[in-house]
Structures are given as C-alpha cells and as structure tokens.
CSV table of C-alpha atoms and ligand atoms in Angstrom, one decimal:
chain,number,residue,atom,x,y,z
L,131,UNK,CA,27.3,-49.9,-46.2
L,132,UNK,CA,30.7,-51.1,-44.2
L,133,UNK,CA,33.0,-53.6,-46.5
L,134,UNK,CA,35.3,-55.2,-44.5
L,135,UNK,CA,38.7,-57.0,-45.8
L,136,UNK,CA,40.3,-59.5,-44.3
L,137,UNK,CA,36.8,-61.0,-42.6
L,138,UNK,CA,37.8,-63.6,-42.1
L,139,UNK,CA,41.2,-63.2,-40.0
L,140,UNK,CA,41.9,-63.1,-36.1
L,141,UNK,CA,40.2,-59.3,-36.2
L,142,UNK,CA,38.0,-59.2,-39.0
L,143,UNK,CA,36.0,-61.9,-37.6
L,144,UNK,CA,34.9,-60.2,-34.4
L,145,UNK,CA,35.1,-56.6,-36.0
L,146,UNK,CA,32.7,-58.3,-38.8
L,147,UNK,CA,30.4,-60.0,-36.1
L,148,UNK,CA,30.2,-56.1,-34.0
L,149,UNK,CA,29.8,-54.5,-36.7
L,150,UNK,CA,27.2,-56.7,-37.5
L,151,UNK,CA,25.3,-56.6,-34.0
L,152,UNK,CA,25.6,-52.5,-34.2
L,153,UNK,CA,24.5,-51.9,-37.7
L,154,UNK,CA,22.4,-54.7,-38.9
L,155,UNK,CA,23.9,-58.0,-40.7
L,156,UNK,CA,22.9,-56.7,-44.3
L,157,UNK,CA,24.9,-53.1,-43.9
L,158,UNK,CA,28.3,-55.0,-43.8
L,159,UNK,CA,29.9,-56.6,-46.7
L,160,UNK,CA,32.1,-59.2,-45.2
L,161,UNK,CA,34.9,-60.3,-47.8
L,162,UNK,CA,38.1,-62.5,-47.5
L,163,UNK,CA,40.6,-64.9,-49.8
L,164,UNK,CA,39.0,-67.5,-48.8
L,165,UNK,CA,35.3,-68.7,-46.4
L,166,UNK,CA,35.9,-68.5,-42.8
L,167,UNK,CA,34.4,-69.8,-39.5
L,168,UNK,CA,30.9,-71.1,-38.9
L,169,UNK,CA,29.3,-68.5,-37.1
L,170,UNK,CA,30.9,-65.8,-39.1
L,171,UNK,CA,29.7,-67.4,-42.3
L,172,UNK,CA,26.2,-68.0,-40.7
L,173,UNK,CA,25.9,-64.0,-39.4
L,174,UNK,CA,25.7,-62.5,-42.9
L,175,UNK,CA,27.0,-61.7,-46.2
L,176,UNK,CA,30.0,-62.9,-47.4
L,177,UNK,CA,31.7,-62.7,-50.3
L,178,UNK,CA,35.0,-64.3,-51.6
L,179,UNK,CA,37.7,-60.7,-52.8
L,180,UNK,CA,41.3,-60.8,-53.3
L,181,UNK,CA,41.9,-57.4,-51.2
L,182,UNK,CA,45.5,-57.1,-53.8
L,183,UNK,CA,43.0,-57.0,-56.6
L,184,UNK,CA,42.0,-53.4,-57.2
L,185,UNK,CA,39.5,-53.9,-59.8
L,186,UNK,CA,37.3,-56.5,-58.3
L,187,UNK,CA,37.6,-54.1,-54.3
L,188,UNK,CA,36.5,-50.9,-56.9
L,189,UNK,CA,33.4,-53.2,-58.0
L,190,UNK,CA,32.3,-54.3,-54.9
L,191,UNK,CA,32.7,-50.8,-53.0
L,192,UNK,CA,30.4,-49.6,-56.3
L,193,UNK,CA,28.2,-51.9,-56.3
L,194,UNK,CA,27.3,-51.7,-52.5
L,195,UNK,CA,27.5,-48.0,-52.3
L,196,UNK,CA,30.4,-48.7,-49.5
L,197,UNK,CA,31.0,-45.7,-47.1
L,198,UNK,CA,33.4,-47.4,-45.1
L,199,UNK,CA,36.1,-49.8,-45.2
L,200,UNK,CA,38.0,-51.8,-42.9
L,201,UNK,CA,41.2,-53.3,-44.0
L,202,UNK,CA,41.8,-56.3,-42.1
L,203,UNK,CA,44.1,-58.6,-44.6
L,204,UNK,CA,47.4,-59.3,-43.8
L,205,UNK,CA,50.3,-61.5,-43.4
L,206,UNK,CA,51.5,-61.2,-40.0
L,207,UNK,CA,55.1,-61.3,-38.4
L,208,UNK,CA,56.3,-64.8,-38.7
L,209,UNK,CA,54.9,-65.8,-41.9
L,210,UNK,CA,55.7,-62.7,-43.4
L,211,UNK,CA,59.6,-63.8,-42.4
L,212,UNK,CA,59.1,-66.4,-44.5
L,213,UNK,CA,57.4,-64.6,-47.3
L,214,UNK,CA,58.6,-60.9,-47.7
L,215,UNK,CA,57.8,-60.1,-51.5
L,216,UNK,CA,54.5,-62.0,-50.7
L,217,UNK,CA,54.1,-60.1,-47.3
L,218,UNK,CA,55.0,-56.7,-48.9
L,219,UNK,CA,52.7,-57.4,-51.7
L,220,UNK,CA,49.2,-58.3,-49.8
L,221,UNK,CA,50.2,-55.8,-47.3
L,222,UNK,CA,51.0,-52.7,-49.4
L,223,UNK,CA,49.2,-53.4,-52.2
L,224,UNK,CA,46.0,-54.1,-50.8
L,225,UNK,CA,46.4,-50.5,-48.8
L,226,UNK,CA,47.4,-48.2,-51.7
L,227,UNK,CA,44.5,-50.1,-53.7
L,228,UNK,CA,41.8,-48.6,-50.8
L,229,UNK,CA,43.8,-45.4,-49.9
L,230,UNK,CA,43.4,-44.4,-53.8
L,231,UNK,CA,39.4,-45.6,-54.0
L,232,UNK,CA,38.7,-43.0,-51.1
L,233,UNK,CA,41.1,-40.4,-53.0
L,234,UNK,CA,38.7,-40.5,-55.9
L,235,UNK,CA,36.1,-40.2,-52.8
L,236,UNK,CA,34.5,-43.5,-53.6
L,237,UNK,CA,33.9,-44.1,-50.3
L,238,UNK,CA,34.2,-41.7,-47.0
L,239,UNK,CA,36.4,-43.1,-44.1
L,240,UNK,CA,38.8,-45.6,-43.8
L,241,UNK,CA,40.4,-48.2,-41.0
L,242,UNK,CA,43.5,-49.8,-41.0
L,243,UNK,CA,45.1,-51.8,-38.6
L,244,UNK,CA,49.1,-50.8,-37.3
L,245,UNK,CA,50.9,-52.8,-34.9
L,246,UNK,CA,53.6,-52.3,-31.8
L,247,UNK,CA,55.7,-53.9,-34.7
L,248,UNK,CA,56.8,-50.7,-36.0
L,249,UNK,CA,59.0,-50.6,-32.9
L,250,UNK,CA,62.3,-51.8,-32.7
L,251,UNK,CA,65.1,-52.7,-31.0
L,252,UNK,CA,66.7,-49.4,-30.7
L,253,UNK,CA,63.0,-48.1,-29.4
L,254,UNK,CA,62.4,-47.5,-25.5
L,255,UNK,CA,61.2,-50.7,-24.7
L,256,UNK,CA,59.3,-49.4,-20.9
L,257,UNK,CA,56.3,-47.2,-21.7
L,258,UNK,CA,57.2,-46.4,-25.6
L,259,UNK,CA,56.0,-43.0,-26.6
L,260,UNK,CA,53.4,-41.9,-29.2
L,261,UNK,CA,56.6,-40.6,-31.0
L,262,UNK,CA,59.9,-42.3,-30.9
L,263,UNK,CA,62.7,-44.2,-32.8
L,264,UNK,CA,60.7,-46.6,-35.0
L,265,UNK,CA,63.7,-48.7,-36.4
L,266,UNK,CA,61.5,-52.3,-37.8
L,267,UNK,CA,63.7,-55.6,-37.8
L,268,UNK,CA,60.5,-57.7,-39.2
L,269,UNK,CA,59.1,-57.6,-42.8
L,270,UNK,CA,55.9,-57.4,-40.6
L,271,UNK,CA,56.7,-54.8,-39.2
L,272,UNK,CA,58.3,-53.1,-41.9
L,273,UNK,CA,55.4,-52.8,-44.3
L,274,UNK,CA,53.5,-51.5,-41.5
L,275,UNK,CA,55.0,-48.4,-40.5
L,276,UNK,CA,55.4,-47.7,-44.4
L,277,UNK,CA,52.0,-48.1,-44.3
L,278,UNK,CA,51.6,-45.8,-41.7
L,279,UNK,CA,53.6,-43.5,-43.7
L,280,UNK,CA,50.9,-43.5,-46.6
L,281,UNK,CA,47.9,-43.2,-44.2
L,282,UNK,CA,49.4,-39.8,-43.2
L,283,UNK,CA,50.6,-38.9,-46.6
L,284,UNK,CA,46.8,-39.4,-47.9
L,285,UNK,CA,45.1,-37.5,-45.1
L,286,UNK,CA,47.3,-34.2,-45.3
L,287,UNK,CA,48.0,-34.3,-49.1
L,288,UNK,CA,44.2,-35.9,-50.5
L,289,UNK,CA,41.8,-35.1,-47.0
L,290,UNK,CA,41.6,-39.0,-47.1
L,291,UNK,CA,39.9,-39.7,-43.2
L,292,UNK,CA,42.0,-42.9,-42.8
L,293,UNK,CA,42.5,-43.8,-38.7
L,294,UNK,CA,44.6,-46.4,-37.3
L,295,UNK,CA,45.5,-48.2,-34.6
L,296,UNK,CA,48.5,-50.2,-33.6
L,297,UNK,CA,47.4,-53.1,-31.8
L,298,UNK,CA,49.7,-55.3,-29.7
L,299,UNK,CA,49.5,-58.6,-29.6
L,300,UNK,CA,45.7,-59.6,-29.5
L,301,UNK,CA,44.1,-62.7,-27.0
L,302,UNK,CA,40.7,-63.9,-28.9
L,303,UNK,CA,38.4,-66.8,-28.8
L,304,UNK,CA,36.6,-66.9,-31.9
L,305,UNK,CA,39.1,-67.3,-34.6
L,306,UNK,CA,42.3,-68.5,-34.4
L,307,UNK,CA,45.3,-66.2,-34.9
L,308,UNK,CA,46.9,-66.9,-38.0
L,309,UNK,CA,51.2,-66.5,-37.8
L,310,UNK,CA,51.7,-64.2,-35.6
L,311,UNK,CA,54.2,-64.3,-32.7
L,312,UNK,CA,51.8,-63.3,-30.0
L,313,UNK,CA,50.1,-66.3,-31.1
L,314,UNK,CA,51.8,-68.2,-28.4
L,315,UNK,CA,49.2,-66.2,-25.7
L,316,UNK,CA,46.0,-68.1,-27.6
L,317,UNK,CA,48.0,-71.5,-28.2
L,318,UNK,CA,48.6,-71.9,-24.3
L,319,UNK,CA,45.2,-71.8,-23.2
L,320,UNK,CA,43.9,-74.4,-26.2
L,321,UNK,CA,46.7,-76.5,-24.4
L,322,UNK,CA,46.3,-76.0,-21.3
L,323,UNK,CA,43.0,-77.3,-21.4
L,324,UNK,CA,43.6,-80.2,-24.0
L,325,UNK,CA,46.9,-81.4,-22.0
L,326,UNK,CA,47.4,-79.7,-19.2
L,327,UNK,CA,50.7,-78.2,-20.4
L,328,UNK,CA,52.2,-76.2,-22.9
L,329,UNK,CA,55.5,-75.7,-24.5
L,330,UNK,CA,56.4,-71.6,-25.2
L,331,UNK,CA,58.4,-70.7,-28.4
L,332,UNK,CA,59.2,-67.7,-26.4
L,333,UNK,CA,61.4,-67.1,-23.1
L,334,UNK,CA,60.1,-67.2,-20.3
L,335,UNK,CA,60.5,-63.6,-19.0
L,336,UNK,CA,59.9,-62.5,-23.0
L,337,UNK,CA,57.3,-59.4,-21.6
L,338,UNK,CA,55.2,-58.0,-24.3
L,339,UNK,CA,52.0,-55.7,-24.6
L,340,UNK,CA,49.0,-57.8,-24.8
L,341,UNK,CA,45.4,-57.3,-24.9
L,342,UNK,CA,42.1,-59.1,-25.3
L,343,UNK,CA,39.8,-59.3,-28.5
L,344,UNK,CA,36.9,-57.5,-26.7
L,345,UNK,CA,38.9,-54.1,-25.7
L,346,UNK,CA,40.7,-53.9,-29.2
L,347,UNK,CA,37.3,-54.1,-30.8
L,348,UNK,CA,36.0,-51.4,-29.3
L,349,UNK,CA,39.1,-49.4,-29.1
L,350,UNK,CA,38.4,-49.8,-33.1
L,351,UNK,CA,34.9,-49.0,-32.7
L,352,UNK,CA,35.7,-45.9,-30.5
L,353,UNK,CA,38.1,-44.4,-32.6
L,354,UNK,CA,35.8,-44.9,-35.8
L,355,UNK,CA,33.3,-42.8,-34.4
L,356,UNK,CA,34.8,-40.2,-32.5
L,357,UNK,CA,34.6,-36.9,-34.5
L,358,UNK,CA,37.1,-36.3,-37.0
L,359,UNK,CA,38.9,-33.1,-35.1
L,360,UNK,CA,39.5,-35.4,-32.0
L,361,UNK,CA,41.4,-38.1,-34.7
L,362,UNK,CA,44.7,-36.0,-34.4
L,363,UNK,CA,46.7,-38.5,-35.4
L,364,UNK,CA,47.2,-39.9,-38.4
L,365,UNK,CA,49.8,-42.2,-39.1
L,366,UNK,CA,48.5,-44.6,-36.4
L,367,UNK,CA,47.8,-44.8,-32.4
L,368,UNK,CA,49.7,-46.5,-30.1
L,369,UNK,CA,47.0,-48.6,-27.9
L,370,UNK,CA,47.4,-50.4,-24.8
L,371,UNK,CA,46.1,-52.6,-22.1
L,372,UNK,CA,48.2,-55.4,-20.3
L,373,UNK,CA,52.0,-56.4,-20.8
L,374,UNK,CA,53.1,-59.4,-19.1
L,375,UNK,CA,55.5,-62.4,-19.6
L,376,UNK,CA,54.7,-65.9,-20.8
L,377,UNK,CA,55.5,-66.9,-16.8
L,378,UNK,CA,53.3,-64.4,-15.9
L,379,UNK,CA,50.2,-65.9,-18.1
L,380,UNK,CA,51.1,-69.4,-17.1
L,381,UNK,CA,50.4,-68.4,-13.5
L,382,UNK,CA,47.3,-67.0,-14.1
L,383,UNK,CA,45.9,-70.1,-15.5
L,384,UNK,CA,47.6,-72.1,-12.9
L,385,UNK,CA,44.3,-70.4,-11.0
L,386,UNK,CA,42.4,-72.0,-12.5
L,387,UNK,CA,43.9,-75.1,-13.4
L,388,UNK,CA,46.6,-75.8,-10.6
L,389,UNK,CA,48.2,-78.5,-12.0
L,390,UNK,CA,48.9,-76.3,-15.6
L,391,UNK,CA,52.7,-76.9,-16.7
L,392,UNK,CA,55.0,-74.9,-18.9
L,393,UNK,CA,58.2,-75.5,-21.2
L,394,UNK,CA,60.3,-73.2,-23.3
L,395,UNK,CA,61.8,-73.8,-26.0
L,396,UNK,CA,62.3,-70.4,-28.0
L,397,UNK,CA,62.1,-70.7,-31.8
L,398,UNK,CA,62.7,-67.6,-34.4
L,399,UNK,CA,59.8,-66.0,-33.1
L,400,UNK,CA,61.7,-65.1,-30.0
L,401,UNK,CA,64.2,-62.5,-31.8
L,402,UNK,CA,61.3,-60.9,-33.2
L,403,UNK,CA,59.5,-60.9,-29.9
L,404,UNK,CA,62.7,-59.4,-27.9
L,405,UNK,CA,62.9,-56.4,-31.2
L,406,UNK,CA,59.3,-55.0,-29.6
L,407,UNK,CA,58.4,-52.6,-27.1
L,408,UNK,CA,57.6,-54.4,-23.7
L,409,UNK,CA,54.8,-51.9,-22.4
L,410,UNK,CA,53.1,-49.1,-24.3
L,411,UNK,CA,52.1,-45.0,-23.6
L,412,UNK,CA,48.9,-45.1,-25.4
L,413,UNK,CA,48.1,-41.5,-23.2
L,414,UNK,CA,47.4,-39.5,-26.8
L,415,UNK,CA,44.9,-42.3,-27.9
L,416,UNK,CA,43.2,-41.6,-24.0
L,417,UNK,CA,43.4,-37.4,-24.8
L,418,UNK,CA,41.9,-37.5,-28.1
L,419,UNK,CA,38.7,-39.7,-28.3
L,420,UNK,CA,39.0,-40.8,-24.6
L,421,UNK,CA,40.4,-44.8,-24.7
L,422,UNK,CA,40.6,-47.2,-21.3
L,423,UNK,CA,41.0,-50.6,-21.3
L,424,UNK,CA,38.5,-52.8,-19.3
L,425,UNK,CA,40.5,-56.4,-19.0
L,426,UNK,CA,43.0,-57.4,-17.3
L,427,UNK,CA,45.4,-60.8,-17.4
L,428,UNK,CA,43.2,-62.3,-14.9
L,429,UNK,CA,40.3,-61.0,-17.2
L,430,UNK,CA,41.3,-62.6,-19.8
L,431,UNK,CA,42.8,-65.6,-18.8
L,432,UNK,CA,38.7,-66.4,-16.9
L,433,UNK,CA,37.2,-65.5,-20.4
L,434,UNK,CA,39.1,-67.8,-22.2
L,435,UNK,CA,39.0,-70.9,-20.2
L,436,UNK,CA,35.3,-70.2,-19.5
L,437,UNK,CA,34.3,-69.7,-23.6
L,438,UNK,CA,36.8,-72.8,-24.9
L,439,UNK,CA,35.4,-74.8,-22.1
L,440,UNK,CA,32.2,-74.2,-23.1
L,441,UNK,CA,33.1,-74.8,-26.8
L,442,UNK,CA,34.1,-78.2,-26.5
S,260,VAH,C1,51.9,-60.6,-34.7
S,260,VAH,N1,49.7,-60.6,-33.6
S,260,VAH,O1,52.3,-61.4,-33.8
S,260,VAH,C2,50.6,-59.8,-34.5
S,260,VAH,C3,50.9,-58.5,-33.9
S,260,VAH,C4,52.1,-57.2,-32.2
S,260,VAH,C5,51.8,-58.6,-32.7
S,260,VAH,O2,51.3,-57.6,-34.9
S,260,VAH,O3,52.5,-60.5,-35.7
C-alpha cells in the first residue's frame, strides 16, 4: 500500500490520481487536512490526516500495512512568509514524523518533495549546479533545505531509502496551486481565457525554471523506481525542464489567443522570485536513473488552453 500526504495539494492530486492509474485505486491511501477536488475524491480512498500528527500518520501506515509514502503537505513560499512558526511547523514536523516511522522500518521507502527554493541569491543563477552555495532568503525555502539536510542524515546514519526531488515552479491543470510564487504561470492562463488579459505580480523579464505537471510526475515516478544504487543522491535532485520569463509565456499564449494582454505590477513575491536560480543543471538526475523532460513552453501553454477550455 502507497499513503500519500498532502493529496490533496497542487502535486498530491495528480501524483494520487498516477499512482492510482498504475497501481490500482485501492493500493493508495490518499490523505489530506482537509477533502479535495471532485475527481480526486471520486478516484478512491480518502481519508481526512493531520500529516503534523504523528500518532494518527503511525495508525494509518499500521493499519494499511503502508510500504510507501509520499509526503506532499506543505506551506509553500508566499504563505509561508506570512506564517514562519506555522510554515516550519507543518513543514518540519510532518517530515521528522515519517523520517522516524521508516527508522523503526514501519514502512520501506520514502518521497519527499525539495524545491529550487533552497537556492539563493548568492547561488549561480545560469545553469545552477547539483552542488553549490545554497544560501535560502524564504521561510519556504529555508525549511526545505533543512529538510534536505535530515533526508541525508537518515539515509547514511538509519539506511532510511528517502529520494527527493527539487521541483521548480510546477504548471498543472487539475488542482489549483495553493501560495506559491510560481503560481503566477497557472493564474495567467485562467485569465487569459476568462478576460483576455492578465496582470503579473512578477517583472516582466523575472526568468525562472518552470515545468509542467505531466513531466514532474513522472520525474517522481522515475526516480521512485529506479534501483536504489542508481539513487546517489540523497539530500535532494535538482530537476529541470523549461525556464522562461512571464513575457516570454505571455507570447506563447498570444498564439493562441492574439489579442492576450499583460500588466505588471510586482508584489512581494517578486523579491522572492529574483532570490532563485533562473535555469537549472539537472545533468546528475539524467546520469543516475536517466531523467529528460518531454514539454516545452509551447507544450505547455497548448495543454492548458486546450484542458481549461474544455473544462468550462
Ligand atoms: C512556490 N511552487 O512557488 C512553489 C515552488 C519553486 C517554486 O517551490 O513556492
């Protein structure tokens, strides 16, 4: 059985419905704070789990006999601004709780997501390396490369087979992204097709490592099952795809829809935005366990339009 955390989130809920589609619906456990969409809901079980609650995540990983998990609950970048204690709290708490259950070997293999947030400002923004300065200006991004930090610890001191990725900022569909400050790459298409225009809380030649739902799925997928010697590293991998600019993506859709107009006014997110890497070297995620990306801007932006078109 496969218990995933956070089912509910941007991630979760496409990791939850794959999973889903490759296993079988009853072999994963789908839990979150609270219900989430309608065909995520309608794909399986689901059960409501504080993932800071160690006791009641112990229970259900006994219960179900759980072999994996996946922990998918977070706050991300610009709530956790707003929040820190709360931020550091769901976001380290919920990690040392699972780290420790597959210690005691209550379960066998781990995933938990990183993000290019580790980065910061002093960090070579053009093609950042696997290993380089990782100086965090974001609560976000500071819980996550501590939680790096105890990913690695548990695998070399306890044999703990925890794998990680660190996603940039991710383009989905399905579920909406919940305060993040990539979120601005999901907004604008919404817009674009409810008014034509949009308004950017980031600059305009803000570039920043992007990707789309259905590559960092199975990028997850990939590295799950490749064989544990290939896994070589294990604080977290850097993963890429696409980088481009918010006057890059409006462009794109102004392919499809010529008329498309953008505005920019840049809001707090924007210093966070400008403290990240601009494009990633994700060459030791392609050595180990053999990753390449499969969409592209113009990809991306024709799925989108195409799947909320037909949603509404
Ligand atoms: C965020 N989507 O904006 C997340 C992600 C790299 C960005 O970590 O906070």
């Amino acid at each position: 059985k496969i218990l995933i955390l956070g089912a509910c989130g941007q991630i979760g809920t496409e990791l939850t419905l794959a999973l889903r589609a490759r296993h079988g619906a009853e072999a994963i456990i789908a839990t979150d704070i609270r219900e989430g969409q309608v065909e995520l809901m309608a794909s399986g079980p689901f059960s409501v789990l504080d993932a800071t609650d160690f006791r009641a995540v112990e229970k259900i990983v006994q219960d179900h006999k759980v072999e994996e998990v996946y922990l998918m609950a977070a706050m991300l970048s610009a709530t956790a601004e707003k929040s820190p204690s709360r931020a550091w709290e769901l976001n380290m708490n919920s990690l040392f709780h699972v780290l420790e259950l597959a210690r005691q070997q209550q379960f066998a293999k781990l995933f938990w997501p990183s993000s290019i947030a580790v980065f910061g400002p002093s960090t070579p923004k053009d093609n950042t390396p696997q290993y380089t300065v990782t100086e965090p200006t974001t609560v976000y991004g500071i819980s996550k490369l501590a939680g790096e930090g105890w990913c690695s610890y548990y695998h070399r001191k306890h044999g703990v087979d925890v794998r990680s990725l660190r996603y940039p900022g991710l383009i989905s569909w399905k579920a909406e992204p919940g305060g993040g400050t990539t979120d601005y790459a999901v907004e604008i298409y919404h817009e674009a097709l409810a008014k034509g225009q949009y308004e950017c809380f980031l600059r305009e030649q803000t570039r920043l490592p992007m990707m789309y739902m259905e590559d960092a799925i199975r990028a997850t997928l990939e590295l799950m099952e490749a064989p544990a010697t290939r896994v070589t590293i294990r604080n977290s991998y850097n993963l890429g795809a696409m980088s481009f600019t918010p006057a890059e993506m409006a462009e794109s859709i102004r392919e499809h829809l010529p008329g498309f107009r953008i505005g920019y006014r840049p809001d707090f997110r924007q210093e966070i935005a400008a403290s990240w890497p601009e494009r990633i070297d994700d060459s030791k995620a392609r050595e180990d366990w053999g990753w390449e990306p499969r969409y592209t801007l113009q990809d991306t932006t024709r799925e989108m339009l195409t799947r909320l078109r037909d949603r509404l």
